[in-house]
Amino acid sequence: MTDLKTPYLIYLGNTQIQGLAKTGLGLVYWRPERCLGQLREEGCVADLGIPDMGIAEAVIAGARTLVLGTAFIGGLMPSEWTGRIVEALESGLDVASGLHIPLRSFPNIAKVARTTGGVLHDVRLMKGPFPVANGLPRSGQRLLALGTDCAVGKKYAALAIHREMIAQGMDATFRATGQTGVLIDGQGICVDAIVSDFVAGAVEQLTPAAEVDHWDVIEGQGALIHPAYAGVSLGLLHGAQPTAFVVCHEDGREELSAFPGHKTASIAEIIDLTVLLSRRVAPGIRCVGICLNTSQLNEAEARERLTDLSVEYGVPACDPVRFGVSGIVRNLQ
Amino acid sequence: MTDLKTPYLIYLGNTQIQGLAKTGLGLVYWRPERCLGQLREEGCVADLGIPDMGIAEAVIAGARTLVLGTAFIGGLMPSEWTGRIVEALESGLDVASGLHIPLRSFPNIAKVARTTGGVLHDVRLMKGPFPVANGLPRSGQRLLALGTDCAVGKKYAALAIHREMIAQGMDATFRATGQTGVLIDGQGICVDAIVSDFVAGAVEQLTPAAEVDHWDVIEGQGALIHPAYAGVSLGLLHGAQPTAFVVCHEDGREELSAFPGHKTASIAEIIDLTVLLSRRVAPGIRCVGICLNTSQLNEAEARERLTDLSVEYGVPACDPVRFGVSGIVRNLQ
């Protein structure tokens, strides 16, 4: 399981598009207390709105990990990145990356890390060993964010629900299951990178037995109807043994993202499948909310749509980004 | 994807229990034409009923791969095994193993293999890269063997149906998805060893588009209700896009094997789940048979039970080991 040392210096290279710095933006939004500063190359357009720092300065200020907070375009890592990563290692930092290319696959980076003892966190590489799931009942409350597709806001919903639980005085832990979530929270597992036999077991380990009123808020992955990723979603569902779940959906999306010709699920379909497939390991599971991305609607339309959904499904419906998730969380206490 | 050179010399060590030589017995039963001989150490009790041969003799007779056809008790590979594996490599053979400990993890074996160029087939290690599934429709017929639990005869059923199809003049290919199946057939993938994101994609690659009347007969894994392995089963189901399936069950088994407290699925439950979860990628799927292990019943009871099942589900029901699968296959033509 990944576990990053804090605080972070966030690396942005010379990113020309703010959206490419998604990981860095997520870090600063969700875990500002972990973010000491940003390191930007000359001409970088992306900006996280936190202090600019060089590596030496960040180390003096207490930084422990350089986190790659942006992506690059094309297949090759820019040479200034590898230079900065080596410099960070030589300055005593660990380095964390959610990129597809593992840091350790660069011979010079791997070599310097061996010398300095700095840890290379390639959060997409899950080494294990992980246990096989046992499926035994365990104490504590667990909420899983499911979706009608990939990229419909499951991570955002889980982070928002966790933050709201804390704000409402509840005892809760966010559990990351994907690379961006792991980098944001500094902990977690990347379930889609785990050997299939151990997915459910790894999630059991990630979300262990807890106090009866403690909530693990678990980031979902994929969708139970997805032609490529449904197996990941089901292993995650079984390992999580949720007591509650929310369904995330993007209003107006009709085709699965990047899978033309495949329809998204309906919210009802995901609710029914989740309850059915949980029957044995989480028989008490219930849907406790719907999280809708309403960015295609104006505010009045959005409120109307959420009210309609709430009536239709008998649970609070919200747009986490636009209106927050307090209705869902209030209902859990 | 694994692809072994034939014919094989099958290694049995000095196995004292015939059942431990399960892989070797399966090889000789299902693929006798690939099995040149067996290599047994002094005092070996297990016997595949094929000629005993030393490595030099087998090489002269044309052997290409030494297959480990037995398991050992305890965690350490016996030293005579590593000696034989090195001897086989030095004699120009490849070596294939379905053991949990990879051959390449033994430094002396790995070193000799590098020198001789012999291939070490650790069929449980799936290196990839495998593609992400696309879920697009493809031509050809595909039959998947599903189960109400692990170890209920899915591999046997698939091999038997494939053999019967060939006997009845149909065009068919067996597709192995587990280590023993891969060693028996010399080809295939070990789906439970694949990173979860790529399970469905790997199965799509294993069972490509084919002539409209060609059958891929696909070994199933796990069970769609299994607390540890359901995600593997679902990824396999989605990747396979079956046009037909059989359900395998052991009469009288009530608890999941090695998962006390967890009930096995009923046959009806697996049929319903399979059809439901295939709705999007294989909407035409249908159950075409039930394969029951009746070893706990006498012959009259077994025949009565199979007749009852056949009436209840409206498809042929058979015990592949006891009575064969001709009824299922006849029904597919």
mmCIF file with all atom_site columns, C-alpha atoms in Angstrom, chain A residues 132-136 191-201 204 224-232 234-235 238-239 256 259-260 262-266 269 273 276-277 279-281, chain B residues 132-136 191-201 204 224-232 234-235 238-239 256 259-260 262-266 269 273 276-277 279-281:
data_model
loop_
_atom_site.group_PDB
_atom_site.id
_atom_site.type_symbol
_atom_site.label_atom_id
_atom_site.label_alt_id
_atom_site.label_comp_id
_atom_site.label_asym_id
_atom_site.label_entity_id
_atom_site.label_seq_id
_atom_site.pdbx_PDB_ins_code
_atom_site.Cartn_x
_atom_site.Cartn_y
_atom_site.Cartn_z
_atom_site.occupancy
_atom_site.B_iso_or_equiv
_atom_site.pdbx_formal_charge
_atom_site.auth_seq_id
_atom_site.auth_comp_id
_atom_site.auth_asym_id
_atom_site.auth_atom_id
_atom_site.pdbx_PDB_model_num
ATOM 1  C CA . VAL A 1 132 ? -6.933  -13.416 -1.326  1.00 0.00 ? 132 VAL A CA 1
ATOM 2  C CA . ALA A 1 133 ? -10.234 -12.032 0.009   1.00 0.00 ? 133 ALA A CA 1
ATOM 3  C CA . ASN A 1 134 ? -11.962 -13.964 2.770   1.00 0.00 ? 134 ASN A CA 1
ATOM 4  C CA . GLY A 1 135 ? -15.394 -12.356 2.408   1.00 0.00 ? 135 GLY A CA 1
ATOM 5  C CA . LEU A 1 136 ? -16.010 -12.507 6.166   1.00 0.00 ? 136 LEU A CA 1
ATOM 6  C CA . VAL A 1 191 ? -6.865  -1.461  -7.761  1.00 0.00 ? 191 VAL A CA 1
ATOM 7  C CA . ASP A 1 192 ? -6.755  -1.581  -11.524 1.00 0.00 ? 192 ASP A CA 1
ATOM 8  C CA . ALA A 1 193 ? -3.009  -2.283  -11.305 1.00 0.00 ? 193 ALA A CA 1
ATOM 9  C CA . ILE A 1 194 ? -3.431  -5.294  -9.006  1.00 0.00 ? 194 ILE A CA 1
ATOM 10 C CA . VAL A 1 195 ? -3.341  -8.878  -10.297 1.00 0.00 ? 195 VAL A CA 1
ATOM 11 C CA . SER A 1 196 ? -6.993  -9.871  -10.702 1.00 0.00 ? 196 SER A CA 1
ATOM 12 C CA . ASP A 1 197 ? -6.958  -12.701 -8.161  1.00 0.00 ? 197 ASP A CA 1
ATOM 13 C CA . PHE A 1 198 ? -6.107  -10.256 -5.370  1.00 0.00 ? 198 PHE A CA 1
ATOM 14 C CA . VAL A 1 199 ? -8.322  -7.230  -6.098  1.00 0.00 ? 199 VAL A CA 1
ATOM 15 C CA . ALA A 1 200 ? -11.022 -8.064  -3.550  1.00 0.00 ? 200 ALA A CA 1
ATOM 16 C CA . GLY A 1 201 ? -8.414  -9.084  -0.968  1.00 0.00 ? 201 GLY A CA 1
ATOM 17 C CA . GLU A 1 204 ? -10.460 -5.833  2.255   1.00 0.00 ? 204 GLU A CA 1
ATOM 18 C CA . LEU A 1 224 ? -20.314 -2.662  -13.197 1.00 0.00 ? 224 LEU A CA 1
ATOM 19 C CA . ILE A 1 225 ? -21.561 -2.585  -16.794 1.00 0.00 ? 225 ILE A CA 1
ATOM 20 C CA . HIS A 1 226 ? -18.279 -1.516  -18.391 1.00 0.00 ? 226 HIS A CA 1
ATOM 21 C CA . PRO A 1 227 ? -17.066 -3.876  -21.162 1.00 0.00 ? 227 PRO A CA 1
ATOM 22 C CA . ALA A 1 228 ? -13.413 -3.456  -20.142 1.00 0.00 ? 228 ALA A CA 1
ATOM 23 C CA . TYR A 1 229 ? -13.455 -2.697  -16.414 1.00 0.00 ? 229 TYR A CA 1
ATOM 24 C CA . ALA A 1 230 ? -16.537 -4.351  -14.874 1.00 0.00 ? 230 ALA A CA 1
ATOM 25 C CA . GLY A 1 231 ? -14.379 -7.062  -13.318 1.00 0.00 ? 231 GLY A CA 1
ATOM 26 C CA . VAL A 1 232 ? -12.336 -4.430  -11.490 1.00 0.00 ? 232 VAL A CA 1
ATOM 27 C CA . LEU A 1 234 ? -16.978 -6.036  -9.022  1.00 0.00 ? 234 LEU A CA 1
ATOM 28 C CA . GLY A 1 235 ? -13.787 -7.072  -7.217  1.00 0.00 ? 235 GLY A CA 1
ATOM 29 C CA . HIS A 1 238 ? -16.948 -7.364  -3.059  1.00 0.00 ? 238 HIS A CA 1
ATOM 30 C CA . GLY A 1 239 ? -13.782 -6.386  -1.202  1.00 0.00 ? 239 GLY A CA 1
ATOM 31 C CA . LEU A 1 256 ? -19.333 5.342   -22.364 1.00 0.00 ? 256 LEU A CA 1
ATOM 32 C CA . PHE A 1 259 ? -16.056 3.428   -25.854 1.00 0.00 ? 259 PHE A CA 1
ATOM 33 C CA . PRO A 1 260 ? -18.187 4.620   -28.761 1.00 0.00 ? 260 PRO A CA 1
ATOM 34 C CA . HIS A 1 262 ? -21.548 1.428   -25.767 1.00 0.00 ? 262 HIS A CA 1
ATOM 35 C CA . LYS A 1 263 ? -24.350 3.094   -23.808 1.00 0.00 ? 263 LYS A CA 1
ATOM 36 C CA . THR A 1 264 ? -23.803 4.386   -20.291 1.00 0.00 ? 264 THR A CA 1
ATOM 37 C CA . ALA A 1 265 ? -25.805 2.645   -17.601 1.00 0.00 ? 265 ALA A CA 1
ATOM 38 C CA . SER A 1 266 ? -28.870 4.262   -16.125 1.00 0.00 ? 266 SER A CA 1
ATOM 39 C CA . GLU A 1 269 ? -29.387 -0.145  -13.517 1.00 0.00 ? 269 GLU A CA 1
ATOM 40 C CA . LEU A 1 273 ? -26.804 -4.419  -10.057 1.00 0.00 ? 273 LEU A CA 1
ATOM 41 C CA . LEU A 1 276 ? -27.868 -7.828  -6.505  1.00 0.00 ? 276 LEU A CA 1
ATOM 42 C CA . LEU A 1 277 ? -24.116 -8.402  -6.652  1.00 0.00 ? 277 LEU A CA 1
ATOM 43 C CA . ARG A 1 279 ? -26.359 -9.896  -1.795  1.00 0.00 ? 279 ARG A CA 1
ATOM 44 C CA . ARG A 1 280 ? -23.892 -12.381 -0.360  1.00 0.00 ? 280 ARG A CA 1
ATOM 45 C CA . VAL A 1 281 ? -21.058 -10.280 1.076   1.00 0.00 ? 281 VAL A CA 1
ATOM 46 C CA . VAL B 1 132 ? -7.785  -2.988  -22.729 1.00 0.00 ? 132 VAL B CA 1
ATOM 47 C CA . ALA B 1 133 ? -10.989 -4.670  -23.948 1.00 0.00 ? 133 ALA B CA 1
ATOM 48 C CA . ASN B 1 134 ? -12.989 -2.904  -26.644 1.00 0.00 ? 134 ASN B CA 1
ATOM 49 C CA . GLY B 1 135 ? -16.245 -4.822  -26.167 1.00 0.00 ? 135 GLY B CA 1
ATOM 50 C CA . LEU B 1 136 ? -16.999 -4.739  -29.891 1.00 0.00 ? 136 LEU B CA 1
ATOM 51 C CA . VAL B 1 191 ? -6.404  -14.883 -16.326 1.00 0.00 ? 191 VAL B CA 1
ATOM 52 C CA . ASP B 1 192 ? -6.151  -14.768 -12.558 1.00 0.00 ? 192 ASP B CA 1
ATOM 53 C CA . ALA B 1 193 ? -2.505  -13.705 -12.920 1.00 0.00 ? 193 ALA B CA 1
ATOM 54 C CA . ILE B 1 194 ? -3.286  -10.751 -15.202 1.00 0.00 ? 194 ILE B CA 1
ATOM 55 C CA . VAL B 1 195 ? -3.481  -7.172  -13.907 1.00 0.00 ? 195 VAL B CA 1
ATOM 56 C CA . SER B 1 196 ? -7.183  -6.520  -13.365 1.00 0.00 ? 196 SER B CA 1
ATOM 57 C CA . ASP B 1 197 ? -7.500  -3.705  -15.912 1.00 0.00 ? 197 ASP B CA 1
ATOM 58 C CA . PHE B 1 198 ? -6.537  -6.060  -18.730 1.00 0.00 ? 198 PHE B CA 1
ATOM 59 C CA . VAL B 1 199 ? -8.440  -9.278  -17.923 1.00 0.00 ? 199 VAL B CA 1
ATOM 60 C CA . ALA B 1 200 ? -11.293 -8.692  -20.372 1.00 0.00 ? 200 ALA B CA 1
ATOM 61 C CA . GLY B 1 201 ? -8.877  -7.431  -23.042 1.00 0.00 ? 201 GLY B CA 1
ATOM 62 C CA . GLU B 1 204 ? -10.740 -10.857 -26.201 1.00 0.00 ? 204 GLU B CA 1
ATOM 63 C CA . LEU B 1 224 ? -19.696 -14.908 -10.419 1.00 0.00 ? 224 LEU B CA 1
ATOM 64 C CA . ILE B 1 225 ? -20.809 -15.091 -6.764  1.00 0.00 ? 225 ILE B CA 1
ATOM 65 C CA . HIS B 1 226 ? -17.388 -15.858 -5.299  1.00 0.00 ? 226 HIS B CA 1
ATOM 66 C CA . PRO B 1 227 ? -16.293 -13.390 -2.567  1.00 0.00 ? 227 PRO B CA 1
ATOM 67 C CA . ALA B 1 228 ? -12.660 -13.470 -3.719  1.00 0.00 ? 228 ALA B CA 1
ATOM 68 C CA . TYR B 1 229 ? -12.762 -14.252 -7.444  1.00 0.00 ? 229 TYR B CA 1
ATOM 69 C CA . ALA B 1 230 ? -16.029 -12.877 -8.861  1.00 0.00 ? 230 ALA B CA 1
ATOM 70 C CA . GLY B 1 231 ? -14.190 -9.971  -10.491 1.00 0.00 ? 231 GLY B CA 1
ATOM 71 C CA . VAL B 1 232 ? -11.985 -12.419 -12.392 1.00 0.00 ? 232 VAL B CA 1
ATOM 72 C CA . LEU B 1 234 ? -16.831 -11.244 -14.688 1.00 0.00 ? 234 LEU B CA 1
ATOM 73 C CA . GLY B 1 235 ? -13.820 -9.916  -16.611 1.00 0.00 ? 235 GLY B CA 1
ATOM 74 C CA . HIS B 1 238 ? -17.139 -9.924  -20.651 1.00 0.00 ? 238 HIS B CA 1
ATOM 75 C CA . GLY B 1 239 ? -13.965 -10.609 -22.626 1.00 0.00 ? 239 GLY B CA 1
ATOM 76 C CA . LEU B 1 256 ? -17.689 -22.781 -1.301  1.00 0.00 ? 256 LEU B CA 1
ATOM 77 C CA . PHE B 1 259 ? -14.488 -20.563 2.074   1.00 0.00 ? 259 PHE B CA 1
ATOM 78 C CA . PRO B 1 260 ? -16.401 -21.939 5.059   1.00 0.00 ? 260 PRO B CA 1
ATOM 79 C CA . HIS B 1 262 ? -20.133 -19.077 2.193   1.00 0.00 ? 262 HIS B CA 1
ATOM 80 C CA . LYS B 1 263 ? -22.831 -20.986 0.338   1.00 0.00 ? 263 LYS B CA 1
ATOM 81 C CA . THR B 1 264 ? -22.292 -22.240 -3.200  1.00 0.00 ? 264 THR B CA 1
ATOM 82 C CA . ALA B 1 265 ? -24.528 -20.686 -5.824  1.00 0.00 ? 265 ALA B CA 1
ATOM 83 C CA . SER B 1 266 ? -27.484 -22.581 -7.188  1.00 0.00 ? 266 SER B CA 1
ATOM 84 C CA . GLU B 1 269 ? -28.489 -18.239 -9.777  1.00 0.00 ? 269 GLU B CA 1
ATOM 85 C CA . LEU B 1 273 ? -26.429 -13.750 -13.311 1.00 0.00 ? 273 LEU B CA 1
ATOM 86 C CA . LEU B 1 276 ? -27.942 -10.463 -16.804 1.00 0.00 ? 276 LEU B CA 1
ATOM 87 C CA . LEU B 1 277 ? -24.245 -9.545  -16.801 1.00 0.00 ? 277 LEU B CA 1
ATOM 88 C CA . ARG B 1 279 ? -26.774 -8.269  -21.562 1.00 0.00 ? 279 ARG B CA 1
ATOM 89 C CA . ARG B 1 280 ? -24.601 -5.568  -23.082 1.00 0.00 ? 280 ARG B CA 1
ATOM 90 C CA . VAL B 1 281 ? -21.647 -7.401  -24.627 1.00 0.00 ? 281 VAL B CA 1
#
